[in-house]
Short mmCIF file of C-alpha atoms and ligand atoms in Angstrom, two decimals:
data_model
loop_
_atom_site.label_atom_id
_atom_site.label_comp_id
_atom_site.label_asym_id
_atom_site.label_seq_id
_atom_site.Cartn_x
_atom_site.Cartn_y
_atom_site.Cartn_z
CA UNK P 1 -8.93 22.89 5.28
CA UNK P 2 -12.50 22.84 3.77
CA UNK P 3 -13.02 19.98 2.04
CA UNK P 4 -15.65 18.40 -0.16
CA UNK P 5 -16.03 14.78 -1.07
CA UNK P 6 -18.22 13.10 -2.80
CA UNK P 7 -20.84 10.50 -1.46
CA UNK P 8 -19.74 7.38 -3.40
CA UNK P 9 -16.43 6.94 -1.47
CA UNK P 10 -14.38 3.51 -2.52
CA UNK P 11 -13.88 1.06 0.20
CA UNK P 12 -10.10 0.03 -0.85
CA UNK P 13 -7.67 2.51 -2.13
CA UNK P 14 -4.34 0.69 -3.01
CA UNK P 15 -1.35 3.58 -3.57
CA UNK P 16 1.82 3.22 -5.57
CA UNK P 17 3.67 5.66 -3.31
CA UNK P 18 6.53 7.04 -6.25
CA UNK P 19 9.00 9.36 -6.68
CA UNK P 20 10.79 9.94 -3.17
CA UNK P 21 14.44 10.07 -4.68
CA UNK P 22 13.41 12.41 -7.68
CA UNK P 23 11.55 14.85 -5.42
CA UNK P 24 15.01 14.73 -3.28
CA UNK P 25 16.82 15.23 -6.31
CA UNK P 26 15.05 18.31 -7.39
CA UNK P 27 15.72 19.76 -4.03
CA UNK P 28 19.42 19.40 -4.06
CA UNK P 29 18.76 16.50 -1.63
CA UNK P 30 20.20 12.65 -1.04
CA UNK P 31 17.35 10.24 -1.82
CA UNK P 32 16.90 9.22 2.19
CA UNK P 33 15.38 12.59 2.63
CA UNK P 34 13.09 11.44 0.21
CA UNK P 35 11.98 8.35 1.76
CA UNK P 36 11.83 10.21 4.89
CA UNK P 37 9.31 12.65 3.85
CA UNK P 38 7.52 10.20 1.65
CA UNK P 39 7.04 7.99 5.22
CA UNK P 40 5.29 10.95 7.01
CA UNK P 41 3.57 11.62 3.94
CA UNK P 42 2.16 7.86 4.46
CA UNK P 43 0.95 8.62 7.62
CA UNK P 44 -0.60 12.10 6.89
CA UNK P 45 -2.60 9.87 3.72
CA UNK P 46 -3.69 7.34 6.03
CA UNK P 47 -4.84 9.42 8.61
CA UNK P 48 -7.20 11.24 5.99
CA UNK P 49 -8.26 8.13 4.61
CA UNK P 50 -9.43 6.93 8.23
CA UNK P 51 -11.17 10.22 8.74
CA UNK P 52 -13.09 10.20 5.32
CA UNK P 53 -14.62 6.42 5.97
CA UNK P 54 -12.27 4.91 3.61
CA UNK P 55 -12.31 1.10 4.99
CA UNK P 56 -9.13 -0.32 3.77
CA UNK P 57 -5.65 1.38 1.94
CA UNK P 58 -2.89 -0.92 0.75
CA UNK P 59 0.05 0.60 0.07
CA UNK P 60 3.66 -0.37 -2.01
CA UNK P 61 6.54 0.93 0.06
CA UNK P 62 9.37 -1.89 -1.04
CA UNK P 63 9.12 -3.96 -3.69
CA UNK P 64 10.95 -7.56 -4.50
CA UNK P 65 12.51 -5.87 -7.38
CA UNK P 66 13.48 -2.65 -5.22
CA UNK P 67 15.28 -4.90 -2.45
CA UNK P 68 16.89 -6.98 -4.84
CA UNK P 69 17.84 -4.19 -7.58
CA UNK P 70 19.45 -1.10 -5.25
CA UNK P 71 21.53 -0.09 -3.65
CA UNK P 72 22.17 -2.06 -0.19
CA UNK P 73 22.48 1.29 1.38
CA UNK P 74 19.29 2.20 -0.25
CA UNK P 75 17.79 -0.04 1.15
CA UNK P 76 19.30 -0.47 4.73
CA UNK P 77 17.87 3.23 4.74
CA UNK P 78 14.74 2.46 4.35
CA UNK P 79 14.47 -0.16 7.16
CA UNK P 80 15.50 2.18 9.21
CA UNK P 81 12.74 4.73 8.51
CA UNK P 82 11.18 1.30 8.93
CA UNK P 83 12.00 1.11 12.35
CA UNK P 84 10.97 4.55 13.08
CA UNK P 85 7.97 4.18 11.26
CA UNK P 86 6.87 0.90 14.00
CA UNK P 87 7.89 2.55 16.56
CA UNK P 88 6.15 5.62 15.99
CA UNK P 89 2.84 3.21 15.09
CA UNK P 90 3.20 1.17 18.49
CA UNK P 91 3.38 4.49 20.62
CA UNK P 92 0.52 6.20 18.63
CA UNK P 93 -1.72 2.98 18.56
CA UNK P 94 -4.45 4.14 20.89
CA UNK P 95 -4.62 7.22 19.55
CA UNK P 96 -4.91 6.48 15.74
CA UNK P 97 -6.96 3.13 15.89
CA UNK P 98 -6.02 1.74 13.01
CA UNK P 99 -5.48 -1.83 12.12
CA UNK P 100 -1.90 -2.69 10.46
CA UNK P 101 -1.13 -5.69 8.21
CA UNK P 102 1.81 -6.37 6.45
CA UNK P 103 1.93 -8.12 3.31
CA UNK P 104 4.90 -9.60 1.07
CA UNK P 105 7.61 -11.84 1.45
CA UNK P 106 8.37 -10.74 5.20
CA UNK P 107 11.02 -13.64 5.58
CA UNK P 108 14.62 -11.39 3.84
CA UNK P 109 13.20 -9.11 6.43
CA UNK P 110 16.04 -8.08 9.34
CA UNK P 111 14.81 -10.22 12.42
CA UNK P 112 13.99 -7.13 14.72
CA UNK P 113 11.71 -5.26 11.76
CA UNK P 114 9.85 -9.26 11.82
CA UNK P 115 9.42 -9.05 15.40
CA UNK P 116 7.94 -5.22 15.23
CA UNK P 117 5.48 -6.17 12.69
CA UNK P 118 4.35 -9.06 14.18
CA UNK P 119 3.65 -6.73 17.75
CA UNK P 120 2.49 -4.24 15.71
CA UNK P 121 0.04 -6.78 13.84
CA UNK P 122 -1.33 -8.28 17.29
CA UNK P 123 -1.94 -5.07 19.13
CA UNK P 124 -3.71 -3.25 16.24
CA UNK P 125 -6.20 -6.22 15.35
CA UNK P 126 -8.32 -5.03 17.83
CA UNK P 127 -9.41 -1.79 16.01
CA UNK P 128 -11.90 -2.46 13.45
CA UNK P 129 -13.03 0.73 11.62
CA UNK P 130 -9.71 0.94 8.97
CA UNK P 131 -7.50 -1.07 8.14
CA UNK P 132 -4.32 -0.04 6.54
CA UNK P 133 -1.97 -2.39 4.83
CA UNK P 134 1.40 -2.19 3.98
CA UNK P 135 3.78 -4.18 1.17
CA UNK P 136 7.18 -5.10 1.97
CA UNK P 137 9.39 -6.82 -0.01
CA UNK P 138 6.40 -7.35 -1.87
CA UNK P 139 5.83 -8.50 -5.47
CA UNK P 140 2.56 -9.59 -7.23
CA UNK P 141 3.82 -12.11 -8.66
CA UNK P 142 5.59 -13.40 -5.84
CA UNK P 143 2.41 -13.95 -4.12
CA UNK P 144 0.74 -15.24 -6.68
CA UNK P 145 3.27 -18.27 -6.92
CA UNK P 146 3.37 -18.16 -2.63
CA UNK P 147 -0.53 -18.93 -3.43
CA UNK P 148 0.14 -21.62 -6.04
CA UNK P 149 2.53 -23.12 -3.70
CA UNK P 150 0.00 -23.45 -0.44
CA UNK P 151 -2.60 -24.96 -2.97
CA UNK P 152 -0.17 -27.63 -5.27
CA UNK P 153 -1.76 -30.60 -3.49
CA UNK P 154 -5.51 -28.84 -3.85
CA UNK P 155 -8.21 -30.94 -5.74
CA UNK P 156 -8.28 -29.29 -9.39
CA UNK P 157 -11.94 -29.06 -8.77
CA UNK P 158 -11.35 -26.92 -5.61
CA UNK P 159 -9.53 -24.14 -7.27
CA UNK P 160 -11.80 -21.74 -8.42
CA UNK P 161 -11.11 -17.67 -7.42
CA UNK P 162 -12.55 -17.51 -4.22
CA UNK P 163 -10.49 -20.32 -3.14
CA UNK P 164 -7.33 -18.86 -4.39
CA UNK P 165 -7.77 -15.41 -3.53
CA UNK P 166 -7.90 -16.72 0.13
CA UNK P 167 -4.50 -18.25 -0.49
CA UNK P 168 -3.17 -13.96 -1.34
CA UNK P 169 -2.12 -12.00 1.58
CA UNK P 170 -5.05 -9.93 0.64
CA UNK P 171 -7.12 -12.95 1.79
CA UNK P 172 -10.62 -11.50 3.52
CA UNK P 173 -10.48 -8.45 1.51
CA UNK P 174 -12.24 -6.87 -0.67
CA UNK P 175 -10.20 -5.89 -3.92
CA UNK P 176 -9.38 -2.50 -4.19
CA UNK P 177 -11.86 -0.13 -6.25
CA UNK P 178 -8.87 2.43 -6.83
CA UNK P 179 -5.25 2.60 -7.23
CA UNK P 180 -3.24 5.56 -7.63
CA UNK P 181 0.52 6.02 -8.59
CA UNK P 182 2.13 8.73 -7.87
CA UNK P 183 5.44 9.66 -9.66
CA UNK P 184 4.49 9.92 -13.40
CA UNK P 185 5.14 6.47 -14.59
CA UNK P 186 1.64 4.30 -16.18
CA UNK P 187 2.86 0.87 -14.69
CA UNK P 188 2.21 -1.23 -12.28
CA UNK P 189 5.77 -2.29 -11.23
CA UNK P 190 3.91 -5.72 -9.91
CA UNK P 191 1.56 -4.59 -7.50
CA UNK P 192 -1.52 -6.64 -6.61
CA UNK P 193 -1.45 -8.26 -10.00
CA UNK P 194 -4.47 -10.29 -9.19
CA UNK P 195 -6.38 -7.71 -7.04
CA UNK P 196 -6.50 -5.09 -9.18
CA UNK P 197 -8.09 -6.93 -12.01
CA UNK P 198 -11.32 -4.30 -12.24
CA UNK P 199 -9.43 -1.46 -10.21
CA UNK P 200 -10.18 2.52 -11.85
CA UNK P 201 -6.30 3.40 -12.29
CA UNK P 202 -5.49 6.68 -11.53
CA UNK P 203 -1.98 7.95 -12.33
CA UNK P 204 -0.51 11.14 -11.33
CA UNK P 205 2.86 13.07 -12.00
CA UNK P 206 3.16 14.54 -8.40
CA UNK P 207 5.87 13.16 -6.28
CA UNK P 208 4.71 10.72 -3.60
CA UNK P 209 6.28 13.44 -0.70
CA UNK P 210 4.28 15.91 -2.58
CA UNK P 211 0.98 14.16 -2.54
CA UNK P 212 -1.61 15.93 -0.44
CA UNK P 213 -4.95 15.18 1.48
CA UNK P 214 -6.08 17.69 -1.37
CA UNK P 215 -5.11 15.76 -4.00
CA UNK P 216 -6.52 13.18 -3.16
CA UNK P 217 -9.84 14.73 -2.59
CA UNK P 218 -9.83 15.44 -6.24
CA UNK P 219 -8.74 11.79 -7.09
CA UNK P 220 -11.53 10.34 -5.14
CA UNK P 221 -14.50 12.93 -7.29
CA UNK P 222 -12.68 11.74 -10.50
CA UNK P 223 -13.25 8.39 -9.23
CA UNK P 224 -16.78 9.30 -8.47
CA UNK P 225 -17.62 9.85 -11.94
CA UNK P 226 -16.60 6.89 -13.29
CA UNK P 227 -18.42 3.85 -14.70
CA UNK P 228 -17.76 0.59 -13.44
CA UNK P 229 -19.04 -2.14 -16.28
CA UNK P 230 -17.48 -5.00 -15.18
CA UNK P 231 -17.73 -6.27 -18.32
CA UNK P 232 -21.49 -5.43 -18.89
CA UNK P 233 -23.24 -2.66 -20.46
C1 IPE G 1 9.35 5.11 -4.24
O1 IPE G 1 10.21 6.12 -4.60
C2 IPE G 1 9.79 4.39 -2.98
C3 IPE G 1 10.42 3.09 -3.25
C4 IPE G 1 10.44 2.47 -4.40
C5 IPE G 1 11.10 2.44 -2.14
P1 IPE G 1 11.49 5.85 -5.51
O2 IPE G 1 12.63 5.53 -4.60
O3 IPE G 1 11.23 4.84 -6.57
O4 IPE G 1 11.68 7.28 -6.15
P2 IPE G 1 12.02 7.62 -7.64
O5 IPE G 1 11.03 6.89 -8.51
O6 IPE G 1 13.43 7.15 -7.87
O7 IPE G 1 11.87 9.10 -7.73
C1 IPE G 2 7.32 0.92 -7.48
O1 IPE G 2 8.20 1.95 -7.75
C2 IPE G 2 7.56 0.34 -6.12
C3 IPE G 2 7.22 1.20 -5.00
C4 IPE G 2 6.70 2.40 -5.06
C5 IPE G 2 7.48 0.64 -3.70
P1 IPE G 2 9.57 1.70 -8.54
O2 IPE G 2 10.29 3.00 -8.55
O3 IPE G 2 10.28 0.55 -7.97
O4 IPE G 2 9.05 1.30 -9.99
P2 IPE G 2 9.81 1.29 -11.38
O5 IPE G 2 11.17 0.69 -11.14
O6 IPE G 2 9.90 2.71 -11.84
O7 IPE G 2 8.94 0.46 -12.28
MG1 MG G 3 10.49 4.93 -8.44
#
C-alpha cells in the first residue's frame, strides 16, 4: 500500500474505537465477533501508528459505563479477547517494541487480567519509541475524582494544572492533539475529559472493525490542515 502522509504528524492520537456490535449486526453476526475483529483491528492501528512516528495512541476499549451498563456476558467476552489480546502482546513484545500502559480503574478487573497487565506493563517499559495506551474500565470522570482524591490534603496554593494533571493516569504525557471516534456518534462517552481540552475532534461513521490504516491516512491530512488557536488569533 502506497501511502502519503503529511509532514506535520500529531504526537498523541487518542481513538474512540465504536461500533463493534453494529458492524456484527449488519453481518448477520453475534456482537463477540465484533469485538473480536475490532481487537485485531487495534493492533493493525497501532502497528501503523508506530511505523508513521506517531509517539503516543490512547485508546477507549471499556468504559465505566460499558462494564457497569451490559450485559455480564458482554462483558465477560470481552476479557476474554482481553486475555488473548496480553497474551498475544507478551509473545510479540520483542518484535513490536512498543510500550503498553493501562489506564482506568484497573481494581473490578478479574485478578489474572491485573496480573497480565502489570507483566505486560514491566516488560514493555523498556521500549521507548511509542507508546500505546489502553483504557479499561475507564471513565473521565472517574479519574478526574481518583485525582481529586490523591490531592484532598494538597495546599490550595499547590493545585494549579500541572500539578493535577500529574495526579491523571495520563500523568507525563503530552495531551493528545487528535481524537477520532469511530461509529457515527459526536460524543465523547467520557473519555479523557480533561486531556482533550484543545484536541481537533474528528468523528467518523465507519465501524471501528472497519477502520483502516487508509483511513486514517486521510484523518491525519485533514488534521494537517487545521488551525490550532488555542485561544489566540
Ligand atoms: C465499542 O463498540 C466497544 C465497546 C464499547 C466495548 P460497541 O460495543 O459500543 O458497538 P456498538 O456501538 O454497539 O456498535
Ligand atoms: C464508548 O462507546 C466507549 C468505548 C468505545 C469503549 P459506547 O458505545 O459505550 O458509547 P455510547 O454508549 O454510545 O455513548
Ligand atoms: Mg457503542
Amino acid at each position: 500500500m502506497r501511502i502519503k502522509l503529511p509532514a506535520n504528524l500529531p504526537a498523541h492520537i487518542a481513538i474512540i474505537m465504536d461500533g463493534n456490535g453494529r458492524w456484527a449486526a449488519r453481518r448477520g453476526l453475534p456482537r463477540k465477533a465484533g469485538h473480536a475483529v475490532g481487537s485485531e483491528n487495534f493492533r493493525t492501528i497501532a502497528t501503523f501508528c508506530r511505523d508513521i512516528g506517531i509517539r503516543y495512541l490512547t485508546v477507549y476499549a471499556l468504559s465505566t459505563e460499558n462494564a457497569r451498563s451490559r450485559p455480564p456476558g458482554e462483558v465477560e467476552g470481552i476479557y476474554t479477547l482481553l486475555r488473548k489480546y496480553l497474551d498475544e502482546s507478551l509473545q510479540k513484545m520483542a518484535r513490536d517494541r512498543i510500550r503498553l500502559k493501562f489506564f482506568g480503574d484497573l481494581s473490578p478487573l478479574p485478578p489474572d487480567i491485573r496480573a497480565l497487565i502489570d507483566k505486560t506493563e514491566e516488560v514493555s517499559r523498556q521500549y521507548t519509541g511509542f507508546q500505546t495506551n489502553i483504557c479499561l474500565h475507564y471513565g473521565g470522570r472517574d479519574e478526574i475524582l481518583r485525582a481529586v482524591r490523591s490531592m484532598i490534603n494538597a495546599k490550595p496554593d499547590t493545585v494549579d494544572e500541572a500539578a493535577f494533571s500529574a495526579r491523571l493516569d495520563t500523568a507525563g504525557i503530552p495531551d493528545p492533539d487528535l481524537c477520532i471516534r469511530t461509529g457515527g456518534e459526536s460524543r465523547l462517552s467520557n473519555f479523557l475529559l480533561w486531556q482533550l481540552a484543545y484536541a481537533e475532534l474528528y468523528y467518523t461513521k465507519t465501524l471501528w472493525p472497519g477502520f483502516s490504516a487508509k483511513e486514517l491516512t486521510s484523518v491525519l491530512t485533514d488534521f494537517s490542515r487545521r488551525n490550532r488557536r488555542y485561544g489566540g488569533l
